[in-house]
Amino acid sequence: MTAPAYNKPLLDVRGLTIEIETRRGPAVIVDGINLTVGKGETVGVVGESGCGKSLTMLSLVRLLPNKIKVRGGTAVFDGRDLLQMSKSELRQVRGGKIGFVFQDPMTSLNPVMRIGDQLCEPLIYHRDMKKADARKRAIELLKLVGIPGPEQRIDAYPHELSGGMRQRVMIAIGLACDPELLIADEPTTALDVTIQAQIVDLVKELRRKLGMSVVWITHDLALIAGLVDRVAVLYAGTVVEDAPVGELFKRPTHPYTRGLLASIPKLSDERASRLSSIGGTPPEPGRRPKGCPFAPRCGLAEPICHEHVPALLSFAEEPRHRVACFVAQRQMMEAA
Amino acid sequence: MGAQPLLKVENLVKHFVVKLGAFGEKGATVYAVDDVSFDIMTGETLSLVGESGCGKSTTGFTLLNLQRATAGKVIFEGENIVALDEKRMRPYRRALQIVFQDPYSTLNPRMTVGEVVGEPILFHKLATKAELPERIARLLADVGLPSRFAQRYPHELSGGQRQRVAIARALACQPKFIVCDEAISALDVSVQAQIINLLLDLQQKYGLTYLFIAHDLAVVRHISDRVGVMYLGRLAELATREQLFSNPLHPYTKALLSAVPEADPELEQTRRRQILTGDVPSPLAPPAGCRFHTRCPIAMDQCRSVVPEWREVVPGHHVACHAVAESVPG
């Protein structure tokens, strides 16, 4: 983990805007997201349901559902814009250079294919492996993700495995071609805590062994505290705060980030009668307020917040900590 | 504690018979809940935690007689309610309510919020039709919704608002006891905190007793008076919140606590976890002896054959484990 390596990002997303077609016309779901991932860096993308975190990642490999379209922005991966690639170029990237782990292993694995065949598919396609070699590699991969008895399990169907096992198979498929970037979309949300802890440790270890970059999408701030190098907090389709993980937890600055952190009950807490919570609910796509999207729920909102959208600006003393909030930015300026 | 038990659960057992094989020709038994006993004190929040499939929800359903118990008793107001048929159960239903996990599938999409909340009031004849709108408005106010929501349909509401409606429905017939079956698990963090606060406020206001079924230990620690840990259909440990979180005795409880991530990067990076290997065995064929022995780091020979006794090692602290000494310094 050396800091200078981050200067040359592996993935550089700029101004990504995604719209959904509705009966009332197009509605913006993701509004000009900027996000970078350095080589070997692990980035956590955090936000509540509907904030656009999954769509952002799906749009990178152009897997968006029909009615949802990218309307603007670039996503440069390894020197090429993913959003401009032809379909055949894209096929080389999907599963080859970018591995994907989806949230629900129950619906993302093919129920009528043996897991071994699903694992061999990318190896044969991307790595030109012979079937026998691919099978050998598939067994290695199953061993790597900690599945006991991989020689027998490779011929199992998904329904024969438990949830944790299926998620491990998903991770093994994501890792099959040694991708430079692994995008994991809530990979542990459907799992129990003890299995979740196993998966988190597994990804940490694999990252160290293979040196890949990881984007971990989640709604659980506690989960990524020990896992990622940097966190981007999303709210209603925009990045509201982006900071190294220690910095974010030490100095959460955006009122939304602070609210999120405060609403997590901590094991080390004494029993408090009330949790602090954020009033209201996130805006629906298509009904985004003018100005800062968080302003209607924000206790610190000022008139300017309801009129203009704040830009994501760096802290003076820690340029890697960026926040999009007029009030916080003014306080920073006054402090400087 | 001094409080009276509101409900006494005695040796509750629930087995499901399932059909396996392509034509259902093979029968098998799922040992969902096995020999579970505990008391729920008036006014307390008792939580049941455990991984999916450990039988915590089944326990909740069975003790409300929503599923027929295979054996065992649940004593409420002197009556063994799990032995009652549906008709004789009905008067007790009023006092015993439940809030389900998924606020999307548990509200009838064709009924307005007012109809959903008003139905139990009319059914139990707690108000006349003329009084109804006012009662509904009061219930909605209790759960923090404006009264105009009575005219809305569930699809117009967000997840948090739906869960508020589900809570209002449970409150409608002035219950004494509410089972919250993963009632906050499907909600976003910021909304989850709102609902937890709401549940705590309502408990104070109406003196409710909760059985809180959840898998999120941080939430459980926040709201519970006592916590029971279940593993594969059996209770592993039951203690007050302080006892369980500061002095867990059962190795499964210890592993469960150690697996919970904390929102503190420095702590997380240095923390030593005790990670369990393997998966929960199938409840179709639970292991003999202690059901945890296949994953237990300190399993002994005895654990593989003898079911550990459910005993109180410190006043209020129950555990089922051979390795825990007879008397433990509290």
XYZ file of C-alpha atoms in Angstrom:
666
model
C 0.000 0.000 0.000
C 2.175 2.847 -1.162
C 0.603 6.236 -1.614
C 2.321 7.313 -4.874
C 0.865 4.353 -6.772
C -2.579 5.930 -6.352
C -1.527 8.869 -8.511
C -2.103 6.799 -11.592
C -5.608 5.464 -11.171
C -6.611 2.138 -12.651
C -10.192 3.305 -12.965
C -11.155 6.939 -13.370
C -14.861 7.718 -13.526
C -15.772 11.303 -14.334
C -19.141 12.988 -14.481
C -21.031 9.724 -14.834
C -24.734 10.434 -15.270
C -27.395 7.734 -15.509
C -31.061 8.208 -16.311
C -34.107 6.008 -16.066
C -37.043 6.299 -18.447
C -40.276 6.778 -16.572
C -43.784 7.618 -17.658
C -43.109 11.183 -16.647
C -39.979 11.348 -18.794
C -36.348 10.643 -18.003
C -35.287 10.893 -14.355
C -31.686 11.237 -13.222
C -30.580 8.468 -10.862
C -26.846 9.002 -10.888
C -25.818 12.618 -11.176
C -22.259 13.293 -12.263
C -20.320 10.846 -10.119
C -16.535 11.150 -9.936
C -14.683 8.162 -8.567
C -11.136 6.880 -8.886
C -9.626 3.559 -7.923
C -5.837 3.295 -7.727
C -3.792 0.217 -8.557
C -3.956 -2.162 -5.615
C -6.361 0.098 -3.790
C -9.581 -1.052 -2.119
C -12.401 1.450 -2.265
C -15.651 1.137 -0.361
C -18.730 2.638 -2.003
C -21.306 3.226 0.708
C -24.896 4.359 0.491
C -28.456 3.407 1.246
C -30.709 1.536 -1.141
C -31.565 3.561 -4.207
C -28.539 5.844 -3.984
C -27.218 4.527 -7.287
C -24.209 2.614 -6.023
C -24.985 -0.631 -7.822
C -26.071 1.089 -11.037
C -22.820 3.034 -11.134
C -20.836 -0.180 -11.069
C -23.110 -2.025 -13.484
C -22.820 0.854 -15.944
C -19.027 0.405 -16.029
C -19.383 -3.000 -17.620
C -22.506 -1.850 -19.457
C -24.864 -4.270 -17.781
C -27.612 -1.755 -17.104
C -31.217 -2.905 -17.495
C -33.085 -1.759 -20.608
C -34.792 1.364 -19.376
C -31.713 2.730 -17.673
C -29.168 4.550 -19.808
C -25.849 6.318 -19.358
C -26.356 9.956 -20.373
C -22.889 11.343 -19.912
C -19.433 11.020 -18.454
C -16.393 8.861 -18.995
C -15.022 5.805 -17.236
C -11.385 5.307 -18.162
C -10.069 1.885 -17.221
C -6.426 1.161 -17.980
C -6.318 3.978 -20.558
C -9.557 3.100 -22.381
C -13.049 4.510 -21.922
C -15.326 1.635 -20.956
C -18.402 3.576 -21.991
C -17.142 3.930 -25.594
C -15.886 0.385 -26.157
C -17.358 -1.869 -28.807
C -19.175 -4.968 -27.672
C -16.325 -7.279 -28.598
C -13.787 -5.162 -26.713
C -16.138 -5.092 -23.774
C -16.303 -8.867 -23.726
C -12.567 -8.953 -23.146
C -12.980 -6.697 -20.135
C -15.973 -8.363 -18.517
C -14.793 -11.261 -16.433
C -11.297 -10.896 -17.882
C -9.895 -7.619 -16.613
C -12.805 -6.697 -14.376
C -14.266 -9.412 -12.188
C -17.748 -9.025 -10.772
C -19.266 -10.544 -7.638
C -22.990 -9.989 -7.432
C -25.074 -9.693 -4.326
C -27.345 -12.660 -4.650
C -25.591 -15.942 -5.433
C -28.973 -17.662 -5.612
C -30.018 -15.803 -8.757
C -26.617 -14.993 -10.249
C -25.429 -18.565 -10.659
C -26.926 -20.649 -13.414
C -29.043 -23.268 -11.624
C -28.740 -25.881 -14.387
C -24.963 -25.728 -14.817
C -22.475 -27.471 -12.579
C -20.392 -24.933 -10.699
C -17.251 -26.325 -12.299
C -18.583 -25.524 -15.786
C -19.497 -22.011 -14.678
C -15.986 -21.569 -13.344
C -14.320 -22.976 -16.464
C -16.327 -20.802 -18.869
C -14.353 -17.566 -18.339
C -11.054 -19.481 -18.281
C -11.737 -21.117 -21.647
C -13.061 -17.871 -23.137
C -10.544 -15.354 -21.801
C -7.474 -17.472 -21.208
C -7.794 -19.924 -24.106
C -7.400 -22.822 -21.738
C -8.001 -26.435 -22.693
C -10.906 -27.978 -20.864
C -8.726 -30.183 -18.688
C -6.451 -27.298 -17.688
C -9.434 -25.096 -16.936
C -10.832 -27.799 -14.691
C -7.550 -28.028 -12.832
C -7.502 -24.264 -12.398
C -11.144 -24.306 -11.281
C -10.261 -26.766 -8.519
C -7.408 -24.488 -7.470
C -9.796 -21.536 -7.364
C -12.297 -23.412 -5.228
C -9.484 -24.294 -2.871
C -8.376 -20.660 -2.854
C -11.784 -19.455 -1.702
C -11.848 -22.087 1.018
C -14.321 -24.661 -0.242
C -13.602 -28.015 1.377
C -13.360 -31.027 -0.935
C -13.095 -29.000 -4.189
C -12.514 -32.138 -6.287
C -16.019 -33.346 -5.446
C -17.745 -29.990 -5.132
C -16.738 -28.944 -8.621
C -19.427 -31.241 -10.032
C -22.126 -29.945 -7.717
C -25.050 -27.811 -8.842
C -25.661 -24.482 -7.095
C -28.678 -25.776 -5.163
C -26.485 -28.386 -3.494
C -24.397 -25.707 -1.809
C -25.172 -23.481 1.160
C -25.447 -19.700 0.830
C -21.908 -19.094 2.054
C -20.537 -21.720 -0.318
C -22.422 -20.243 -3.261
C -21.046 -16.810 -2.456
C -17.554 -18.318 -2.413
C -18.203 -19.803 -5.832
C -19.285 -16.349 -7.047
C -16.049 -14.906 -5.735
C -14.069 -17.694 -7.367
C -15.737 -16.894 -10.720
C -14.980 -13.200 -10.215
C -11.352 -14.053 -9.550
C -11.001 -16.732 -12.217
C -8.981 -14.713 -14.739
C -6.876 -12.763 -12.219
C -8.723 -9.508 -12.879
C -7.003 -6.204 -12.244
C -10.201 -4.931 -10.676
C -12.760 -6.854 -8.641
C -16.136 -5.204 -8.190
C -18.039 -6.760 -5.318
C -21.664 -5.636 -5.057
C -22.877 -6.293 -1.494
C -21.248 -9.727 -1.552
C -22.050 -10.495 2.082
C -25.436 -8.870 2.574
C -27.341 -12.114 2.224
C -25.009 -13.995 4.560
C -24.836 -14.574 8.296
C -22.259 -12.705 10.367
C -19.962 -15.660 10.948
C -19.922 -16.444 7.214
C -19.581 -12.727 6.420
C -16.474 -12.583 8.586
C -15.050 -15.551 6.661
C -15.697 -13.862 3.289
C -14.242 -10.516 4.399
C -11.079 -12.217 5.609
C -10.884 -14.163 2.381
C -11.075 -11.044 0.214
C -8.478 -9.274 2.371
C -6.104 -12.197 2.000
C -6.677 -12.558 -1.747
C -6.084 -8.871 -2.283
C -2.765 -9.137 -0.499
C -1.813 -12.255 -2.481
C -2.951 -11.113 -5.911
C -2.454 -7.333 -5.623
C -5.730 -6.514 -7.339
C -7.870 -3.424 -6.852
C -11.228 -3.923 -5.234
C -14.404 -1.872 -5.224
C -16.651 -3.035 -2.399
C -20.234 -1.782 -2.611
C -22.164 -1.908 0.638
C -24.625 -0.152 2.879
C -22.765 -1.241 5.998
C -20.184 1.260 7.193
C -19.085 -0.974 10.046
C -18.287 -3.828 7.694
C -15.835 -1.885 5.545
C -14.065 -0.129 8.412
C -11.394 -2.810 8.567
C -11.471 -3.749 4.914
C -10.952 -0.758 2.599
C -8.353 1.969 2.089
C -10.759 4.659 1.010
C -14.505 5.267 1.241
C -16.852 7.122 -1.103
C -20.208 7.953 0.455
C -23.071 8.194 -2.032
C -26.352 9.955 -1.475
C -29.093 10.200 -4.103
C -26.725 9.564 -6.984
C -23.892 11.893 -5.997
C -20.676 11.426 -4.062
C -21.091 13.538 -0.932
C -17.843 12.600 0.765
C -14.694 10.753 -0.272
C -11.835 10.111 2.148
C -9.247 7.596 3.368
C -11.007 5.219 5.724
C -9.306 6.303 8.962
C -9.880 9.960 8.132
C -13.551 9.377 7.341
C -14.269 7.697 10.653
C -12.168 10.177 12.606
C -13.483 13.266 10.906
C -16.796 12.577 9.171
C -17.689 15.931 7.680
C -20.767 15.721 5.516
C -23.928 15.847 7.663
C -25.164 12.684 5.913
C -21.995 10.723 6.717
C -22.184 11.926 10.297
C -25.822 10.921 10.520
C -25.052 7.480 9.097
C -22.237 6.872 11.542
C -24.293 8.089 14.480
C -27.225 5.837 13.629
C -25.148 2.644 13.856
C -25.536 1.101 17.289
C -22.099 0.091 18.510
C -21.325 -3.033 20.477
C -19.133 -0.987 22.781
C -21.956 1.469 23.521
C -23.788 1.446 26.781
C -27.507 0.995 26.421
C -28.773 4.341 25.236
C -32.471 4.972 25.222
C -32.440 6.598 21.790
C -30.286 6.358 18.708
C -29.665 9.465 16.737
C -31.391 9.087 13.407
C -31.749 11.049 10.204
C -35.335 12.215 9.768
C -37.161 11.693 6.508
C -36.259 9.435 3.593
C -33.978 9.799 0.574
C -35.567 11.488 -2.465
C -36.979 9.284 -5.186
C -35.322 9.467 -8.576
C -37.167 12.030 -10.642
C -38.145 13.984 -7.557
C -34.716 15.249 -6.717
C -34.741 18.575 -4.961
C -33.061 21.531 -6.563
C -29.735 22.223 -4.887
C -28.039 19.795 -2.508
C -29.975 16.490 -2.565
C -29.553 16.091 1.193
C -30.774 19.594 2.073
C -34.408 18.590 2.866
C -33.192 16.159 5.573
C -30.250 18.213 6.748
C -30.256 19.989 10.095
C -27.592 22.434 8.986
C -29.153 23.426 5.664
C -28.958 27.097 4.724
C -30.765 28.957 1.949
C -27.892 28.381 -0.477
C -28.194 24.579 -0.030
C -31.707 24.619 -1.460
C -30.600 26.641 -4.496
C -27.238 25.305 -5.654
C -25.492 21.971 -5.821
C -22.253 21.950 -3.835
C -19.100 20.697 -5.579
C -16.865 17.989 -4.168
C -13.891 19.964 -2.795
C -10.734 18.902 -0.963
C -9.730 19.717 2.584
C -6.771 22.083 2.733
C -4.731 19.929 5.141
C -5.788 16.544 3.717
C -6.349 16.800 -0.050
C -7.547 13.215 -0.245
C -10.531 14.079 1.956
C -13.197 15.656 -0.212
C -16.677 16.745 0.744
C -19.641 18.251 -1.076
C -21.305 20.515 1.469
C -21.535 24.308 1.524
C -21.655 24.522 5.303
C -18.664 22.248 5.857
C -16.686 24.033 3.154
C -17.330 27.417 4.738
C -16.254 26.112 8.141
C -13.085 24.755 6.552
C -12.368 28.102 4.994
C -12.922 29.914 8.280
C -10.658 27.478 10.100
C -7.860 27.948 7.543
C -35.561 -8.749 38.420
C -38.759 -9.107 40.411
C -40.942 -8.872 37.337
C -43.637 -11.459 36.661
C -43.293 -13.666 33.633
C -45.819 -12.694 30.981
C -45.189 -15.807 28.942
C -43.614 -19.067 30.027
C -42.171 -21.191 27.277
C -41.622 -24.771 28.419
C -39.753 -27.360 26.369
C -41.145 -26.049 23.109
C -40.540 -28.350 20.141
C -41.363 -27.748 16.511
C -40.543 -30.309 13.855
C -41.590 -29.954 10.254
C -42.158 -32.989 8.108
C -40.973 -32.308 4.581
C -41.139 -34.373 1.437
C -37.972 -34.942 -0.489
C -37.116 -36.611 -3.750
C -38.560 -35.809 -7.159
C -41.997 -37.211 -6.287
C -42.017 -36.437 -2.597
C -41.584 -40.115 -1.887
C -39.071 -39.614 0.895
C -40.182 -38.088 4.152
C -37.769 -36.193 6.379
C -38.005 -34.172 9.538
C -36.625 -30.679 9.997
C -35.666 -30.203 13.626
C -36.485 -26.486 13.635
C -36.944 -25.906 17.361
C -35.936 -28.471 19.949
C -36.625 -28.295 23.637
C -36.540 -24.543 24.097
C -37.531 -23.094 27.478
C -37.508 -19.511 28.663
C -39.669 -16.929 30.393
C -40.556 -13.547 29.013
C -40.963 -11.004 31.803
C -43.620 -8.314 31.700
C -42.279 -5.117 30.189
C -38.951 -6.492 29.045
C -37.346 -6.832 25.641
C -36.053 -10.334 25.138
C -34.056 -10.872 21.969
C -33.406 -14.098 20.142
C -30.338 -14.068 17.934
C -28.693 -16.618 15.740
C -27.864 -17.335 12.136
C -30.463 -18.037 9.487
C -32.080 -21.400 9.949
C -31.386 -21.553 13.679
C -35.093 -21.580 14.487
C -35.472 -18.138 16.013
C -38.371 -17.115 13.768
C -40.003 -20.518 14.127
C -39.837 -20.048 17.897
C -41.633 -16.726 17.511
C -44.325 -18.169 15.246
C -44.827 -21.284 17.354
C -45.229 -19.453 20.617
C -47.945 -17.302 19.055
C -49.595 -20.505 17.875
C -49.258 -19.397 14.256
C -47.623 -22.746 13.718
C -48.710 -25.770 15.724
C -46.126 -26.796 18.276
C -45.011 -30.416 18.062
C -44.644 -30.570 21.831
C -44.189 -28.286 24.798
C -46.183 -25.532 26.426
C -46.520 -21.786 26.238
C -48.323 -20.454 29.303
C -50.000 -17.070 28.945
C -52.449 -15.863 31.595
C -52.658 -19.364 33.029
C -53.559 -21.005 29.735
C -51.407 -23.208 27.563
C -52.061 -21.308 24.351
C -50.295 -23.666 21.977
C -52.877 -26.340 22.768
C -55.819 -24.104 21.807
C -57.636 -24.392 18.511
C -58.041 -21.338 16.313
C -61.427 -20.382 17.737
C -60.412 -20.557 21.377
C -57.136 -18.844 20.510
C -58.884 -15.792 19.114
C -59.361 -13.833 22.367
C -55.654 -14.228 23.066
C -54.672 -13.053 19.598
C -55.650 -9.540 20.612
C -52.990 -9.418 23.299
C -50.298 -11.176 21.284
C -49.224 -9.447 18.110
C -46.433 -9.708 15.570
C -44.536 -7.389 13.216
C -42.983 -9.208 10.292
C -39.720 -8.610 8.521
C -40.864 -7.628 5.076
C -43.128 -4.581 5.055
C -43.678 -5.100 1.318
C -45.398 -8.472 1.398
C -47.222 -8.218 4.732
C -49.487 -5.304 3.843
C -52.408 -6.018 1.545
C -51.772 -3.919 -1.577
C -55.504 -3.392 -2.117
C -56.223 -1.999 1.326
C -55.538 1.591 2.298
C -53.460 2.246 5.385
C -56.638 3.232 7.240
C -58.321 -0.085 6.362
C -55.230 -2.081 7.357
C -55.013 -0.403 10.742
C -58.790 -0.277 11.289
C -59.541 -3.946 10.536
C -58.290 -5.402 13.835
C -60.085 -2.661 15.793
C -63.424 -3.570 14.214
C -62.763 -7.305 14.387
C -62.146 -7.193 18.113
C -64.973 -4.658 18.543
C -62.729 -2.150 20.271
C -64.471 0.814 18.695
C -67.600 1.625 16.737
C -67.464 2.591 13.098
C -68.073 6.210 14.044
C -65.098 6.298 16.386
C -62.851 4.535 13.925
C -61.331 7.465 11.978
C -60.220 9.105 15.203
C -58.716 5.839 16.506
C -56.836 5.358 13.260
C -55.509 8.904 13.337
C -54.299 8.376 16.898
C -52.550 5.126 16.001
C -50.859 6.710 13.004
C -49.742 9.593 15.205
C -48.293 7.035 17.636
C -46.067 5.670 14.903
C -45.188 9.121 13.595
C -47.343 9.263 10.470
C -49.698 12.142 9.619
C -53.384 11.176 9.534
C -53.695 11.855 5.803
C -51.740 8.626 5.291
C -54.947 6.731 6.146
C -56.103 7.252 2.568
C -52.900 5.970 0.982
C -52.095 2.567 -0.411
C -48.964 0.634 0.585
C -47.278 1.148 -2.804
C -47.222 4.894 -2.161
C -45.109 4.447 0.968
C -41.389 3.946 1.533
C -40.055 0.889 3.369
C -39.750 2.747 6.666
C -43.276 4.138 6.383
C -44.658 0.675 5.628
C -42.961 -0.725 8.680
C -44.574 2.056 10.718
C -47.953 1.004 9.336
C -47.229 -2.626 10.253
C -46.395 -1.498 13.782
C -49.585 0.604 13.945
C -51.566 -2.466 12.880
C -49.977 -4.517 15.651
C -50.762 -1.762 18.165
C -54.349 -1.392 16.979
C -55.807 -3.945 19.376
C -53.838 -2.768 22.396
C -51.599 -5.800 22.734
C -49.470 -6.735 25.723
C -46.853 -8.582 23.765
C -45.355 -8.053 20.303
C -43.049 -10.399 18.450
C -40.782 -8.317 16.207
C -39.568 -10.827 13.662
C -36.569 -9.172 12.009
C -38.752 -6.067 11.980
C -35.919 -3.721 11.102
C -33.628 -5.959 9.063
C -34.951 -4.902 5.665
C -34.523 -1.178 6.336
C -31.683 1.208 5.581
C -29.418 2.221 8.431
C -30.783 5.724 8.880
C -34.395 4.502 8.758
C -33.565 1.537 10.984
C -32.546 3.940 13.743
C -35.906 5.732 13.427
C -37.838 2.486 13.839
C -35.710 1.360 16.811
C -36.442 4.666 18.518
C -40.129 4.278 17.718
C -40.236 0.780 19.233
C -38.497 2.015 22.387
C -40.895 4.978 22.715
C -43.958 2.774 22.285
C -42.681 0.313 24.852
C -42.370 3.093 27.379
C -45.737 4.594 26.541
C -47.793 1.395 26.566
C -45.706 -0.891 28.778
C -45.235 -3.395 25.935
C -43.271 -6.594 26.134
C -41.184 -7.465 23.076
C -39.712 -10.649 21.760
C -37.199 -9.239 19.347
C -35.936 -11.659 16.735
C -32.869 -10.373 14.920
C -29.468 -11.292 13.612
C -27.838 -7.879 14.033
C -26.075 -8.039 17.387
C -25.333 -4.330 17.590
C -29.050 -3.561 17.369
C -29.874 -6.309 19.848
C -27.361 -4.989 22.316
C -28.896 -1.570 21.970
C -32.489 -2.466 22.746
C -32.591 -5.691 24.784
C -32.889 -6.436 28.465
C -32.069 -10.097 27.964
C -30.671 -11.989 25.008
C -31.020 -15.618 23.975
C -28.621 -17.131 21.466
C -29.936 -19.985 19.342
C -28.016 -22.491 17.288
C -29.666 -25.122 15.099
C -32.954 -25.164 16.943
C -31.594 -25.132 20.491
C -30.862 -22.332 22.887
C -27.113 -22.082 23.455
C -27.110 -19.265 25.959
C -29.556 -16.906 27.631
C -28.512 -14.031 29.854
C -28.991 -10.383 30.600
C -27.513 -8.029 28.054
C -24.578 -7.140 30.311
C -23.797 -10.762 31.112
C -23.981 -11.907 27.522
C -21.959 -9.138 25.949
C -19.303 -8.736 28.624
C -19.009 -12.356 29.697
C -20.192 -14.704 26.960
C -19.824 -18.322 28.078
C -20.842 -20.442 25.127
C -18.155 -20.777 22.422
C -20.777 -20.054 19.751
C -21.753 -16.787 21.426
C -18.094 -15.825 21.596
C -17.601 -16.524 17.895
C -20.771 -14.648 16.993
C -19.692 -11.573 18.951
C -16.248 -11.664 17.436
C -17.652 -11.786 13.892
C -19.593 -8.535 14.239
C -17.771 -5.724 12.457
C -17.353 -2.432 14.332
C -17.436 1.026 12.777
C -13.887 1.800 13.824
C -11.060 1.247 11.315
C -8.234 1.251 13.855
C -9.956 -1.275 16.061
C -10.914 -3.403 13.060
C -7.414 -3.534 11.638
C -5.881 -4.721 14.883
C -8.752 -6.810 16.156
C -8.234 -10.527 16.501
C -11.225 -12.414 15.298
C -12.216 -15.864 16.190
C -13.509 -17.093 12.882
C -15.646 -20.190 12.762
C -14.875 -22.580 9.996
C -17.498 -24.361 7.976
C -21.209 -23.891 7.696
C -24.184 -24.567 9.892
C -25.126 -28.261 9.476
C -28.494 -29.078 7.945
C -31.414 -29.064 10.395
C -32.611 -32.171 8.539
C -29.835 -34.137 10.220
C -28.529 -32.170 13.185
C -25.336 -33.578 14.704
C -25.683 -35.796 17.746
C -24.685 -34.485 21.138
C -24.078 -30.765 21.228
C -25.245 -29.418 17.884
C -22.375 -26.965 17.753
C -19.599 -29.546 18.103
C -18.860 -29.712 14.353
C -17.700 -26.083 14.362
C -16.680 -25.696 17.983
C -13.000 -24.882 18.612
C -13.017 -26.565 22.032
C -15.178 -29.615 21.352
C -14.451 -32.665 23.505
C -15.433 -36.332 23.097
C -18.387 -35.859 25.385
C -19.773 -33.103 23.135
C -20.136 -35.527 20.220
C -22.477 -37.851 22.071
C -24.142 -36.158 25.040
C -26.544 -33.259 24.687
C -25.351 -30.585 27.108
C -27.765 -29.756 29.861
C -29.506 -26.371 29.912
C -28.428 -24.930 33.252
C -28.197 -21.671 35.149
C -24.526 -21.133 36.016
C -24.875 -17.650 37.469
C -28.271 -16.248 38.519
C -29.957 -15.223 35.278
C -27.247 -16.678 33.039
C -28.207 -19.940 31.347
C -25.940 -21.917 29.076
C -25.851 -25.311 27.394
C -22.194 -26.313 27.136
C -20.138 -29.130 28.677
C -17.001 -26.995 28.761
C -18.460 -24.322 31.010
C -17.539 -25.023 34.626
C -20.232 -25.616 37.238
C -19.886 -22.228 38.818
C -18.487 -19.326 36.919
C -17.327 -16.155 38.583
C -19.883 -13.617 37.459
